[in-house]
Tab-separated table of C-alpha atoms in Angstrom:
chain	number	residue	atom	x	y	z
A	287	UNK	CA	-28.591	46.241	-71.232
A	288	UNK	CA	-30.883	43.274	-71.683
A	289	UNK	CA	-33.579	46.024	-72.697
A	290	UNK	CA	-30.804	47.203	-75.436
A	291	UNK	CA	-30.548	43.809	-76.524
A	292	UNK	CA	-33.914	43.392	-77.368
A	293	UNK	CA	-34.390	46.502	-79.150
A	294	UNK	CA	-31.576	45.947	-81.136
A	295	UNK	CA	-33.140	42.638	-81.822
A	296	UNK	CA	-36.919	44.193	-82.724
A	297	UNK	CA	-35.032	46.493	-85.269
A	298	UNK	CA	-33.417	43.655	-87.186
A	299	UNK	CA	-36.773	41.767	-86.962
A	300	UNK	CA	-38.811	44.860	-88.235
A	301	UNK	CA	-36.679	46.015	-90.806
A	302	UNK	CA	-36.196	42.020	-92.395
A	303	UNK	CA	-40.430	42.777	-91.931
A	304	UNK	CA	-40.291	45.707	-94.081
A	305	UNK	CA	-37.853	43.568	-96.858
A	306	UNK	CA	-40.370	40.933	-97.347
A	307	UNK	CA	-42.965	43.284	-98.157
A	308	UNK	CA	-40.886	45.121	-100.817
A	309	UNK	CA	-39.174	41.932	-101.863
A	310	UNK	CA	-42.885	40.881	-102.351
A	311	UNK	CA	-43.989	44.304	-104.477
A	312	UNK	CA	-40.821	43.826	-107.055
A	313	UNK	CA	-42.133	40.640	-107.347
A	314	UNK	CA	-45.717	41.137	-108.145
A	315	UNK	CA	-45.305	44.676	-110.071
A	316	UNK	CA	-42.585	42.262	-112.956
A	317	UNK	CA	-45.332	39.845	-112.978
A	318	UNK	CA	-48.003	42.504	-113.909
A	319	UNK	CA	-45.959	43.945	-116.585
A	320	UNK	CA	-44.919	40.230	-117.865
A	321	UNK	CA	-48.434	38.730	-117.467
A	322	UNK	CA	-50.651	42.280	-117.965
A	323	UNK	CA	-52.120	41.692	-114.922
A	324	UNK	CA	-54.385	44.850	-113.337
A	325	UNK	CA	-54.905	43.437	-109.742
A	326	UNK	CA	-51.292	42.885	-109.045
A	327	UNK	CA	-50.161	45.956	-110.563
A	328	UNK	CA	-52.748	47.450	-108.188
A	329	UNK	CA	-52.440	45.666	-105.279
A	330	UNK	CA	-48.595	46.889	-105.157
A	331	UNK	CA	-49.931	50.396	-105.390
A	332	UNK	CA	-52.450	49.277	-102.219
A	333	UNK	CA	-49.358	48.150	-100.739
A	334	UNK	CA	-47.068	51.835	-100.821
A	335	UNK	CA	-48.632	53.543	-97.384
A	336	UNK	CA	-47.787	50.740	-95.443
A	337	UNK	CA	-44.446	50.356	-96.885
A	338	UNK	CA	-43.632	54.211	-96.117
A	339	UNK	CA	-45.298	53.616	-92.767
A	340	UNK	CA	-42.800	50.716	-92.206
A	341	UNK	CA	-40.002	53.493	-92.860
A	342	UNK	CA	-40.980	55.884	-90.564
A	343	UNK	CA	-41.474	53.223	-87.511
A	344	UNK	CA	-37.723	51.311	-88.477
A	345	UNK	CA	-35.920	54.987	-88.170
A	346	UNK	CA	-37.784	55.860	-85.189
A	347	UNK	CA	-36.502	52.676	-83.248
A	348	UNK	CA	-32.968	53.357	-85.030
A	349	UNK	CA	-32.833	57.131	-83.813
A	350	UNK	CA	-34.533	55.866	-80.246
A	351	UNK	CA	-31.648	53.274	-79.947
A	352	UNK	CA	-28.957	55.792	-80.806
A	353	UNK	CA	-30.526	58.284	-77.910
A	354	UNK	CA	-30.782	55.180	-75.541
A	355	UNK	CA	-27.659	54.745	-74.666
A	356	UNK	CA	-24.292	55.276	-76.606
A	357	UNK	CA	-23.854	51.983	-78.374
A	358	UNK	CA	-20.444	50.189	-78.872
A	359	UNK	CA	-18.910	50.205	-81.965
A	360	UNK	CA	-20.362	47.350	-83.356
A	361	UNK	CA	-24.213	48.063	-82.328
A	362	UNK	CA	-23.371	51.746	-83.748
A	363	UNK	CA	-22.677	50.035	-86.939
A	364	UNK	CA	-25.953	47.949	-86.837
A	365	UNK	CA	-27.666	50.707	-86.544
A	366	UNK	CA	-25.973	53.371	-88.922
A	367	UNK	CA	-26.580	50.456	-91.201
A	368	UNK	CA	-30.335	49.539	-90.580
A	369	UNK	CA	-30.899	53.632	-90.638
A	370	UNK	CA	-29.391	53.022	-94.597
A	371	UNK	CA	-30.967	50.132	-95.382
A	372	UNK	CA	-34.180	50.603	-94.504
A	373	UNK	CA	-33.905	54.131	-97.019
A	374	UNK	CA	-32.532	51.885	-99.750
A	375	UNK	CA	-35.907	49.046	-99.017
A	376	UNK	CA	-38.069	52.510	-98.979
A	377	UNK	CA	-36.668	53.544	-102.205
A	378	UNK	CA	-36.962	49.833	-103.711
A	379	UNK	CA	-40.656	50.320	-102.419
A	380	UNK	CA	-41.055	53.788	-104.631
A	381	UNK	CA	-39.417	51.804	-108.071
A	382	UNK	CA	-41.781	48.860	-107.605
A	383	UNK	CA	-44.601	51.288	-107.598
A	384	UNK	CA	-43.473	53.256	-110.515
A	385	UNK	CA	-42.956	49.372	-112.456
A	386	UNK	CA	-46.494	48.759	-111.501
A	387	UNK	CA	-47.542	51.953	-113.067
A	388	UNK	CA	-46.187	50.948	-116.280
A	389	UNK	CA	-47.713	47.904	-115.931
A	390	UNK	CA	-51.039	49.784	-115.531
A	391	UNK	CA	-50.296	51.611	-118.992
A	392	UNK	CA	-49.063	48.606	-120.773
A	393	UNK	CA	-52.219	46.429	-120.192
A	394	UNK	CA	-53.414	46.809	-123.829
A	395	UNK	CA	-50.057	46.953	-125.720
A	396	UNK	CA	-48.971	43.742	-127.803
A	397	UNK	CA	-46.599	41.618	-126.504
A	398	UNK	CA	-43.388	42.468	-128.297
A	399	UNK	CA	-39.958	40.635	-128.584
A	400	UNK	CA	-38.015	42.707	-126.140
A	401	UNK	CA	-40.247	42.141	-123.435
A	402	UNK	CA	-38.729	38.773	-123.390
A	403	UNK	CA	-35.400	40.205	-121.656
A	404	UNK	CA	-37.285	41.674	-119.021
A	405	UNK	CA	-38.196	38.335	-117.282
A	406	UNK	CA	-34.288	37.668	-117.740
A	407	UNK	CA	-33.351	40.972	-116.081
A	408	UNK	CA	-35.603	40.871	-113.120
A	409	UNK	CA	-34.801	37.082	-112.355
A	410	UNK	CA	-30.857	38.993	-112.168
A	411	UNK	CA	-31.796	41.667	-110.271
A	412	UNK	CA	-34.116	39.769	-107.591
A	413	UNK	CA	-31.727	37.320	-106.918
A	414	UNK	CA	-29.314	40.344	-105.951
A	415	UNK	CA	-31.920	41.653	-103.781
A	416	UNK	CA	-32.082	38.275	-102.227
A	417	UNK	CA	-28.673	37.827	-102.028
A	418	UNK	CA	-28.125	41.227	-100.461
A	419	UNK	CA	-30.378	41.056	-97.670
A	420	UNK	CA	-29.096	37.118	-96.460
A	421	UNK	CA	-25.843	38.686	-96.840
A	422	UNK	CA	-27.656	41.611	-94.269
A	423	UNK	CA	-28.949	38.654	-91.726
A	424	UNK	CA	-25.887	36.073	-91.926
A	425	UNK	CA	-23.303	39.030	-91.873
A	426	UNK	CA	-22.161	37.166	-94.889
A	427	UNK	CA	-19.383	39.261	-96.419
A	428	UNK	CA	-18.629	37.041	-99.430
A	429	UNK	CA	-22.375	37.058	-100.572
A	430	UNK	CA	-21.963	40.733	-100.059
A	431	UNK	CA	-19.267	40.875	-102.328
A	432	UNK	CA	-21.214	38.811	-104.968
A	433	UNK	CA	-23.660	41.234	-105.072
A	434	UNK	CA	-21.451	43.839	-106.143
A	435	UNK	CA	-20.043	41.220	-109.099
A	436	UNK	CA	-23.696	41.325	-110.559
A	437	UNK	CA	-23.618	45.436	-110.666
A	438	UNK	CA	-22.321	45.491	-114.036
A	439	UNK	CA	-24.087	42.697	-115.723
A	440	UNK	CA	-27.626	44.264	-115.210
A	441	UNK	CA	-26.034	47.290	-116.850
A	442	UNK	CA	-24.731	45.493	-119.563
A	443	UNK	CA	-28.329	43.688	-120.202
A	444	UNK	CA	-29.815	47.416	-119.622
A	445	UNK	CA	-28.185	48.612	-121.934
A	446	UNK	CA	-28.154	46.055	-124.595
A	447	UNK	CA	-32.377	46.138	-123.804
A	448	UNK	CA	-32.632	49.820	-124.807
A	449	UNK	CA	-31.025	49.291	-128.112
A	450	UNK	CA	-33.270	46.628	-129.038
A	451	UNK	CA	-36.005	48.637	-128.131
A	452	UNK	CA	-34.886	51.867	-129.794
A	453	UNK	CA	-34.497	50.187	-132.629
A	454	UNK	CA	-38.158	48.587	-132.150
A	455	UNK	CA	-39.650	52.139	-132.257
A	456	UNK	CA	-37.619	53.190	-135.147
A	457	UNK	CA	-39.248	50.314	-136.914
A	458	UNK	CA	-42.942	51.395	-135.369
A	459	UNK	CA	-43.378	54.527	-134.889
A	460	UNK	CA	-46.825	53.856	-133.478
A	461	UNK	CA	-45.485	51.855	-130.931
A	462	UNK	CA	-43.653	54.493	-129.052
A	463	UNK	CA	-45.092	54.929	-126.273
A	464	UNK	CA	-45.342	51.205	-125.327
A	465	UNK	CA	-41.334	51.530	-125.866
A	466	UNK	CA	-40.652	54.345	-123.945
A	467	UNK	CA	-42.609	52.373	-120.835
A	468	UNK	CA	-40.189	49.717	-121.404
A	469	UNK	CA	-37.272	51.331	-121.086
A	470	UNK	CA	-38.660	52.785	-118.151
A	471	UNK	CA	-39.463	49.082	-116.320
A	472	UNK	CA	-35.886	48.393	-117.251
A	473	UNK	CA	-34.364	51.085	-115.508
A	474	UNK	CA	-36.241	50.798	-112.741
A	475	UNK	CA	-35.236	47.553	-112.644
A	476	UNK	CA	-31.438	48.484	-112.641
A	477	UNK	CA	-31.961	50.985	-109.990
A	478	UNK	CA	-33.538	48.670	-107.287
A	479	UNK	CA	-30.180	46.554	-108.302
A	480	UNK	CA	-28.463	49.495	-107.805
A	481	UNK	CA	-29.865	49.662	-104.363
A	482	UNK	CA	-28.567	45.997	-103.948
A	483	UNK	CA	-25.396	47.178	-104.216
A	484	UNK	CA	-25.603	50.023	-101.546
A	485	UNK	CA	-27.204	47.219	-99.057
A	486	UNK	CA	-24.237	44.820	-100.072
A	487	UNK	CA	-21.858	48.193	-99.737
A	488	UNK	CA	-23.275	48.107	-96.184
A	489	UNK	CA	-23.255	44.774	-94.852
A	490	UNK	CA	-19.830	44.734	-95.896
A	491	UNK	CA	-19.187	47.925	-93.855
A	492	UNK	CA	-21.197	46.043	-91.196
A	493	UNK	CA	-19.096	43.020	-91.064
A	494	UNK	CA	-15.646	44.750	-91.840
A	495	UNK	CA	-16.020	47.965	-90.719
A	496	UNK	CA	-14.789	49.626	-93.938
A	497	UNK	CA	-16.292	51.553	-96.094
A	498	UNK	CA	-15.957	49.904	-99.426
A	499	UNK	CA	-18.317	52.693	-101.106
A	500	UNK	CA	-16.562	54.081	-104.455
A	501	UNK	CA	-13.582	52.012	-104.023
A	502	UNK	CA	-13.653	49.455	-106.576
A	503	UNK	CA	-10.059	48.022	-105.854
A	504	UNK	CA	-11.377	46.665	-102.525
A	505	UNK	CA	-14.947	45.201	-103.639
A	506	UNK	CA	-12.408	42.491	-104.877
A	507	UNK	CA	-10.177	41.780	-101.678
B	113	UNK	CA	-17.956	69.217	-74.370
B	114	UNK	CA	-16.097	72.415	-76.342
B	115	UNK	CA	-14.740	69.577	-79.154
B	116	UNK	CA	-17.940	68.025	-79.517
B	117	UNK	CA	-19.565	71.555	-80.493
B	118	UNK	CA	-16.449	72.294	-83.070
B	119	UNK	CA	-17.178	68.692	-84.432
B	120	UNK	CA	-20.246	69.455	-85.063
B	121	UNK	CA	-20.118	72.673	-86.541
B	122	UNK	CA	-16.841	70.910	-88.963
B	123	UNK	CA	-19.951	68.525	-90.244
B	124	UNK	CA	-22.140	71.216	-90.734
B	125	UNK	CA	-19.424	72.994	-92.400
B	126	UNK	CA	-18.749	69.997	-94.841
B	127	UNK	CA	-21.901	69.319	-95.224
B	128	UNK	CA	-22.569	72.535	-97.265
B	129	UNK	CA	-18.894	72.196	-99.342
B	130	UNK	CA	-20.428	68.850	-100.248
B	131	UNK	CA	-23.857	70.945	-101.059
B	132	UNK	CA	-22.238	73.841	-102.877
B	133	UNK	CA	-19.933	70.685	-105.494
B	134	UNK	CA	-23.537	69.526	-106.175
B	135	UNK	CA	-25.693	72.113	-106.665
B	136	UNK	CA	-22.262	73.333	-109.370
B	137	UNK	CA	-22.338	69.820	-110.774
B	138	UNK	CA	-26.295	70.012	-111.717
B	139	UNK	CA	-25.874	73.502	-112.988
B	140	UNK	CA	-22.855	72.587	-115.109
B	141	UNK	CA	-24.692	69.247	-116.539
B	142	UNK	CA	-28.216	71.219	-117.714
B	143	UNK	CA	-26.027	74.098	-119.441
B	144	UNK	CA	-23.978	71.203	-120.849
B	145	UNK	CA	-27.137	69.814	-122.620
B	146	UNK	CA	-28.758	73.194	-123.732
B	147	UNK	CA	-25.562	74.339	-125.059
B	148	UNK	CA	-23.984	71.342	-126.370
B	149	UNK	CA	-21.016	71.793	-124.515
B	150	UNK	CA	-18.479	69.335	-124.412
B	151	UNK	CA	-15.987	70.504	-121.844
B	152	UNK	CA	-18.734	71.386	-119.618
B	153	UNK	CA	-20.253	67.854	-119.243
B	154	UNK	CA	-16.684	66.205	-118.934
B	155	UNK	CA	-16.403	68.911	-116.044
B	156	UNK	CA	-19.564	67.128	-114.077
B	157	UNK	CA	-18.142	63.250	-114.669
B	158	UNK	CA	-14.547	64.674	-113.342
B	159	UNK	CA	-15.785	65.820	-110.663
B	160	UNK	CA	-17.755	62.835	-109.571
B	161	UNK	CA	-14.931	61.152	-108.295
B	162	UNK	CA	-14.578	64.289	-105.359
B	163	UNK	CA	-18.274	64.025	-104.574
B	164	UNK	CA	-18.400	60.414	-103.695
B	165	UNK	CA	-15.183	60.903	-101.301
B	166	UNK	CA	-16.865	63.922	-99.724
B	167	UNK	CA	-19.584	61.307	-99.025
B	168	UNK	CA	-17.789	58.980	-96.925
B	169	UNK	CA	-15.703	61.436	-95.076
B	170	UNK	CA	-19.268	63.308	-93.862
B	171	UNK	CA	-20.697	59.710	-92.830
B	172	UNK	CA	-17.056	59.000	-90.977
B	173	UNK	CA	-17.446	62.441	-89.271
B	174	UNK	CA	-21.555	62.004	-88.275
B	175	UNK	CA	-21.070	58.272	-87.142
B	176	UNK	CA	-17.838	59.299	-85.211
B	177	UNK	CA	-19.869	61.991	-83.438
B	178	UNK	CA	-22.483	59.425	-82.830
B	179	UNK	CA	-19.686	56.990	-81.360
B	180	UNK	CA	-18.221	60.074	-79.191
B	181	UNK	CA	-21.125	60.801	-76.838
B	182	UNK	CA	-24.292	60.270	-76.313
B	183	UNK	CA	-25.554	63.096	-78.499
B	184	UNK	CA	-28.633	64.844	-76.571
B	185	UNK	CA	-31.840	65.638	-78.288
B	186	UNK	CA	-31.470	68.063	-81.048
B	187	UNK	CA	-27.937	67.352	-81.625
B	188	UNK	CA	-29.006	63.764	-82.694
B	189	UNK	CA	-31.411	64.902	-84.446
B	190	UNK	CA	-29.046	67.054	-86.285
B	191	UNK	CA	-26.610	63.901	-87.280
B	192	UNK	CA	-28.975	62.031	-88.576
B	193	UNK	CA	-30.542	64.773	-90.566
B	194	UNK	CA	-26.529	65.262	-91.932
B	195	UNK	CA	-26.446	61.390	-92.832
B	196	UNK	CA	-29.504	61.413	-94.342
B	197	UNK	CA	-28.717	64.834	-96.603
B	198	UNK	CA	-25.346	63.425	-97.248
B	199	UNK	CA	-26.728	60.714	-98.968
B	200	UNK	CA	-29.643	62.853	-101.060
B	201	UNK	CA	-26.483	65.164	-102.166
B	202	UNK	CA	-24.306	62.019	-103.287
B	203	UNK	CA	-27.116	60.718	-104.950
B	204	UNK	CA	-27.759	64.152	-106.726
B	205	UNK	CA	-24.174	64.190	-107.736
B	206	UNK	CA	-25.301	60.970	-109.450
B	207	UNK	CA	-27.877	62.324	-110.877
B	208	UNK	CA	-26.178	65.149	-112.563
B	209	UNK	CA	-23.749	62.718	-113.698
B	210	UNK	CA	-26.504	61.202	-115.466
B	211	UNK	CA	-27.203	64.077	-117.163
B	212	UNK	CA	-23.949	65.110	-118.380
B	213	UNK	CA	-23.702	61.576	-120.023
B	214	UNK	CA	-27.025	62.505	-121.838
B	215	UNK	CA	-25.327	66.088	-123.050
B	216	UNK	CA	-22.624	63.989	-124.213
B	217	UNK	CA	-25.023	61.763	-126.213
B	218	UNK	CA	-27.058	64.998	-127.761
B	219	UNK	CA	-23.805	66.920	-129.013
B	220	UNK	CA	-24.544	66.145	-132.912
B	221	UNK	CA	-28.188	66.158	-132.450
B	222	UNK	CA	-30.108	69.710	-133.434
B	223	UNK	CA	-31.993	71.335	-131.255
B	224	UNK	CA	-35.783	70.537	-131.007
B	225	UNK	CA	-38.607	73.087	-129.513
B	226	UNK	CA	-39.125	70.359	-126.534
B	227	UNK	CA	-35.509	71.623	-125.667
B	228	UNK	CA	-36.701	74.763	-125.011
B	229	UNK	CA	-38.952	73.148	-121.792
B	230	UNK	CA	-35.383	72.152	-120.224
B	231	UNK	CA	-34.508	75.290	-118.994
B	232	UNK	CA	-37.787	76.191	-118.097
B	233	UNK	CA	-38.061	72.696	-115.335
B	234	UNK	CA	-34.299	72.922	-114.216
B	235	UNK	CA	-34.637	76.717	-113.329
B	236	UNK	CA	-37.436	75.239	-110.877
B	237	UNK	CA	-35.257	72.182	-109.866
B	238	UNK	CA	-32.550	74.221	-109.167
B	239	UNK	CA	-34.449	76.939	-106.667
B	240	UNK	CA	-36.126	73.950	-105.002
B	241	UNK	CA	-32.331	72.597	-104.659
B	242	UNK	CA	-30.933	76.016	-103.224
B	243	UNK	CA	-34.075	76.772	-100.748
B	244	UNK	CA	-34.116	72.974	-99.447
B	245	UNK	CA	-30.077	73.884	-98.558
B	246	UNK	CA	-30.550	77.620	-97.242
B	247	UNK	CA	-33.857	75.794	-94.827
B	248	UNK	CA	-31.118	73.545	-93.202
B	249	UNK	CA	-28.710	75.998	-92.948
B	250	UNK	CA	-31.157	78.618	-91.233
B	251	UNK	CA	-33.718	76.303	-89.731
B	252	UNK	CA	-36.175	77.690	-91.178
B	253	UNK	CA	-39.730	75.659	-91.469
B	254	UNK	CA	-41.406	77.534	-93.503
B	255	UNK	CA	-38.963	77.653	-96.840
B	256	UNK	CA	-38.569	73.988	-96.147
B	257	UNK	CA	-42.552	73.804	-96.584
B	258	UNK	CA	-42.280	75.922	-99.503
B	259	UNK	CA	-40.272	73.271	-101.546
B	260	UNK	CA	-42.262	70.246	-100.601
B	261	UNK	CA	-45.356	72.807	-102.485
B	262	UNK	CA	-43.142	73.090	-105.819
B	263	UNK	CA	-43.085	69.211	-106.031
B	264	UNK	CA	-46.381	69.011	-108.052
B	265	UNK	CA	-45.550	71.498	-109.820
B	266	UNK	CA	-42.308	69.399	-111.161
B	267	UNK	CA	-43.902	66.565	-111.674
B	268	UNK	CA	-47.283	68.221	-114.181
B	269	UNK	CA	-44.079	70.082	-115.966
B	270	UNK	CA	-42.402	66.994	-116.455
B	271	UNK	CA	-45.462	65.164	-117.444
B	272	UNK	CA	-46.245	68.073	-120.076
B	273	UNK	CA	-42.275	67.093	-121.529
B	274	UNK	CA	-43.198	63.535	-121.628
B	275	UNK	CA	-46.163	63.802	-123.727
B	276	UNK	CA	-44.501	66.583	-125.953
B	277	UNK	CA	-41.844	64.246	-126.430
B	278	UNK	CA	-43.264	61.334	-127.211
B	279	UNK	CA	-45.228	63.381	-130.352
B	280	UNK	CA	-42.353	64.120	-131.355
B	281	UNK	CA	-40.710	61.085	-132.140
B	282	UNK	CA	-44.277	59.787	-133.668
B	283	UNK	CA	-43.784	62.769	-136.408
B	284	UNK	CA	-39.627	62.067	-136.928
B	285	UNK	CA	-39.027	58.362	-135.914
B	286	UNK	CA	-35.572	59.119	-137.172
B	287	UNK	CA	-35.008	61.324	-134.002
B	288	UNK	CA	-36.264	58.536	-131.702
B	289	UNK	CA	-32.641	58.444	-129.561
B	290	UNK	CA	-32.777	61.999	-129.212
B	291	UNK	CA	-36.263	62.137	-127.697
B	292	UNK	CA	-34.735	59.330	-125.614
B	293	UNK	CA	-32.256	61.433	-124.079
B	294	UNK	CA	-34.222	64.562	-123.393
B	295	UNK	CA	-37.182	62.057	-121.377
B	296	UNK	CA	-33.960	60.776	-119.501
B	297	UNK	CA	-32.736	64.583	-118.652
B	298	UNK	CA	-36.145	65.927	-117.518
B	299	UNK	CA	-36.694	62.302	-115.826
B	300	UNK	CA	-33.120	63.277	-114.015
B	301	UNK	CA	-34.055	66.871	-113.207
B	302	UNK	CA	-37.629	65.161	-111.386
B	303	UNK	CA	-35.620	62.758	-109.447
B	304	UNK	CA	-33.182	65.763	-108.276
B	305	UNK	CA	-36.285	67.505	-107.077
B	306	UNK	CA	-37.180	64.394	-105.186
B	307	UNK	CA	-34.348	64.596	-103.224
B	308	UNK	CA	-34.790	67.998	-102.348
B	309	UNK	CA	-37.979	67.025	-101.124
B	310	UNK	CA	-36.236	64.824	-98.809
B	311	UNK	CA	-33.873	67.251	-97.609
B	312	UNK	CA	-36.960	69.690	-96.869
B	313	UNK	CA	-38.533	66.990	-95.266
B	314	UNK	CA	-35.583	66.492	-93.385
B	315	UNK	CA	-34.670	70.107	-91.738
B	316	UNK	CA	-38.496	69.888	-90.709
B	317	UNK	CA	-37.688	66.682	-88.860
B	318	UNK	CA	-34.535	68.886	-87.418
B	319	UNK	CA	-36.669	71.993	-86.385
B	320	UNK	CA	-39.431	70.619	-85.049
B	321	UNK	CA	-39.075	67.156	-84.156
B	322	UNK	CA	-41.684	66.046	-85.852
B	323	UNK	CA	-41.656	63.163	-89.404
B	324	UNK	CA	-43.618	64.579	-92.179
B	325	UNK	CA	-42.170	62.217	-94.479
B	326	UNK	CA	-45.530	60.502	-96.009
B	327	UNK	CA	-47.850	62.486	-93.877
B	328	UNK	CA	-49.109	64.916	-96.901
B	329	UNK	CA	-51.839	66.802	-94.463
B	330	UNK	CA	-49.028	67.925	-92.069
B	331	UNK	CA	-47.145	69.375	-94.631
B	332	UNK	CA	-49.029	72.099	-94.870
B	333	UNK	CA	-49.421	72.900	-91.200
């Protein structure tokens, strides 16, 4: 059992591991797209193998724990959860990458006026990410649930963002490619907050034990 | 020992209901946007509500098993590969809804000669879709390595779109939201084909044991 324990424990320890490092790539690949910045945009691409590598290792020790032994309920739930969480972080990984491609193809653009919102909408969304995975380590279900209050305010500010900038290419036409990479960061943006969400969706299943997935009603208990 | 096998042939079995809403909902949302078809797109967000209730009722069923007994070897193997497709399906369903919303949005627009590329890249999506499913359901390696091949082959076609796109809006700025949709829709379609990726990547996990997930050089084995 003591064995169990510390399993259990190296699985919370490597998958928080595996957080930091994507928490660390959304970071940097905003920053190259705000600031035009080549080495960070690459360095998060230098970063993806190890990420993925991180995956593979977290879900081995998951599916290893689950053959161990047949864990109570609430260790099953740890784990069913860590097994989903660490496929959200991987994901979150994959969009940071795709940010910092952008950011490779924006480096000579002009600073427009809607790039202004994006500093806005990733200050939004990494705070959710934050607040999603100390919900994760504190069991915290009211941060959970806070989490799942800032869902529809980065799609309000997406969408709002693409008008402006659909507009913007109507007005220059010779700008449209720049545009079209903006929308792009933006949505990428609301997807990793959409991944939030599925991490908060967990940890509330974690501390609960209720699936709050697709049920609106009961996000607001 | 006689439940436990009819459990896990009931997850199985809802596993491919799940499968066969999905792979209906993606079909229905392309055909909505090449044929401007109204009733057909409201079909896909109608159904999205059945999808994401299918969802939870698969993960109840695998993480029940997983609570029941200590599942040996290859039957573990075979829940976690069912929680792991259950949640590339769900997010497919997603996807499609995506698109429908986009069909929705192109109604009153004409149709353009990029169009004509959509059909072309979903009839590929959709075959990597159906052969990712028929691997799991006959545990079969090799069509599971086939779809992992057509992946490139998604992602130059969509590239191709992109660029033909983005032309396009350069010569008619007025048509600048249209050629926003249709990057959105082939964007979608890639995405979908990402997932089927991970399913194929998945029943190779179930047959032989083995992670290929970011291991390109053992893919083709």
């Amino acid at each position: 059992m003591r064995y169990f324990e510390e399993e259990l424990e190296r699985l919370k320890t490597q998958l928080l591991a595996m957080a930091a490092m994507v928490e660390a790539a959304i970071y940097r690949s905003i920053t190259a797209v705000v600031q035009k910045d080549q080495t960070l945009a690459q360095s998060v691409l230098r970063d993806e193998a190890r990420i993925n590598q991180m995956e593979v290792e977290i879900d081995d020790l998951a599916i290893g724990l689950l053959a161990l032994r047949q864990p109570m309920a609430g260790d099953l739930r740890l784990i069913t959860a860590a097994l989903k969480i660490n496929t959200d972080l991987e994901r979150m990984g994959d969009l940071a990458v795709n940010i910092a491609q952008r950011a490779l193809s924006l480096l000579d653009a002009p600073s427009i006026k809607a790039m202004i919102d994006i500093p806005h909408i990733s200050g939004l969304v990494q705070s959710m990410v934050r607040k999603s995975l100390d919900a994760f380590v504190h069991k915290d279900a009211d941060l959970a649930r806070s989490v799942l209050a800032s869902d529809d305010a980065v799609d309000d500010l997406r969408s709002a963002s693409n008008h402006e900038l659909i507009s913007f290419m109507e007005k220059n036409p010779q700008s449209i490619r720049q545009g079209v990479d903006l929308i792009a960061v933006v949505r990428n943006l609301e997807r990793i907050a959409d991944h939030s969400t599925n991490i908060a969706e967990d940890v509330l299943f974690l501390v609960k034990g209720v699936d709050v997935r697709h049920h609106a009603e009961m996000r607001q208990e």
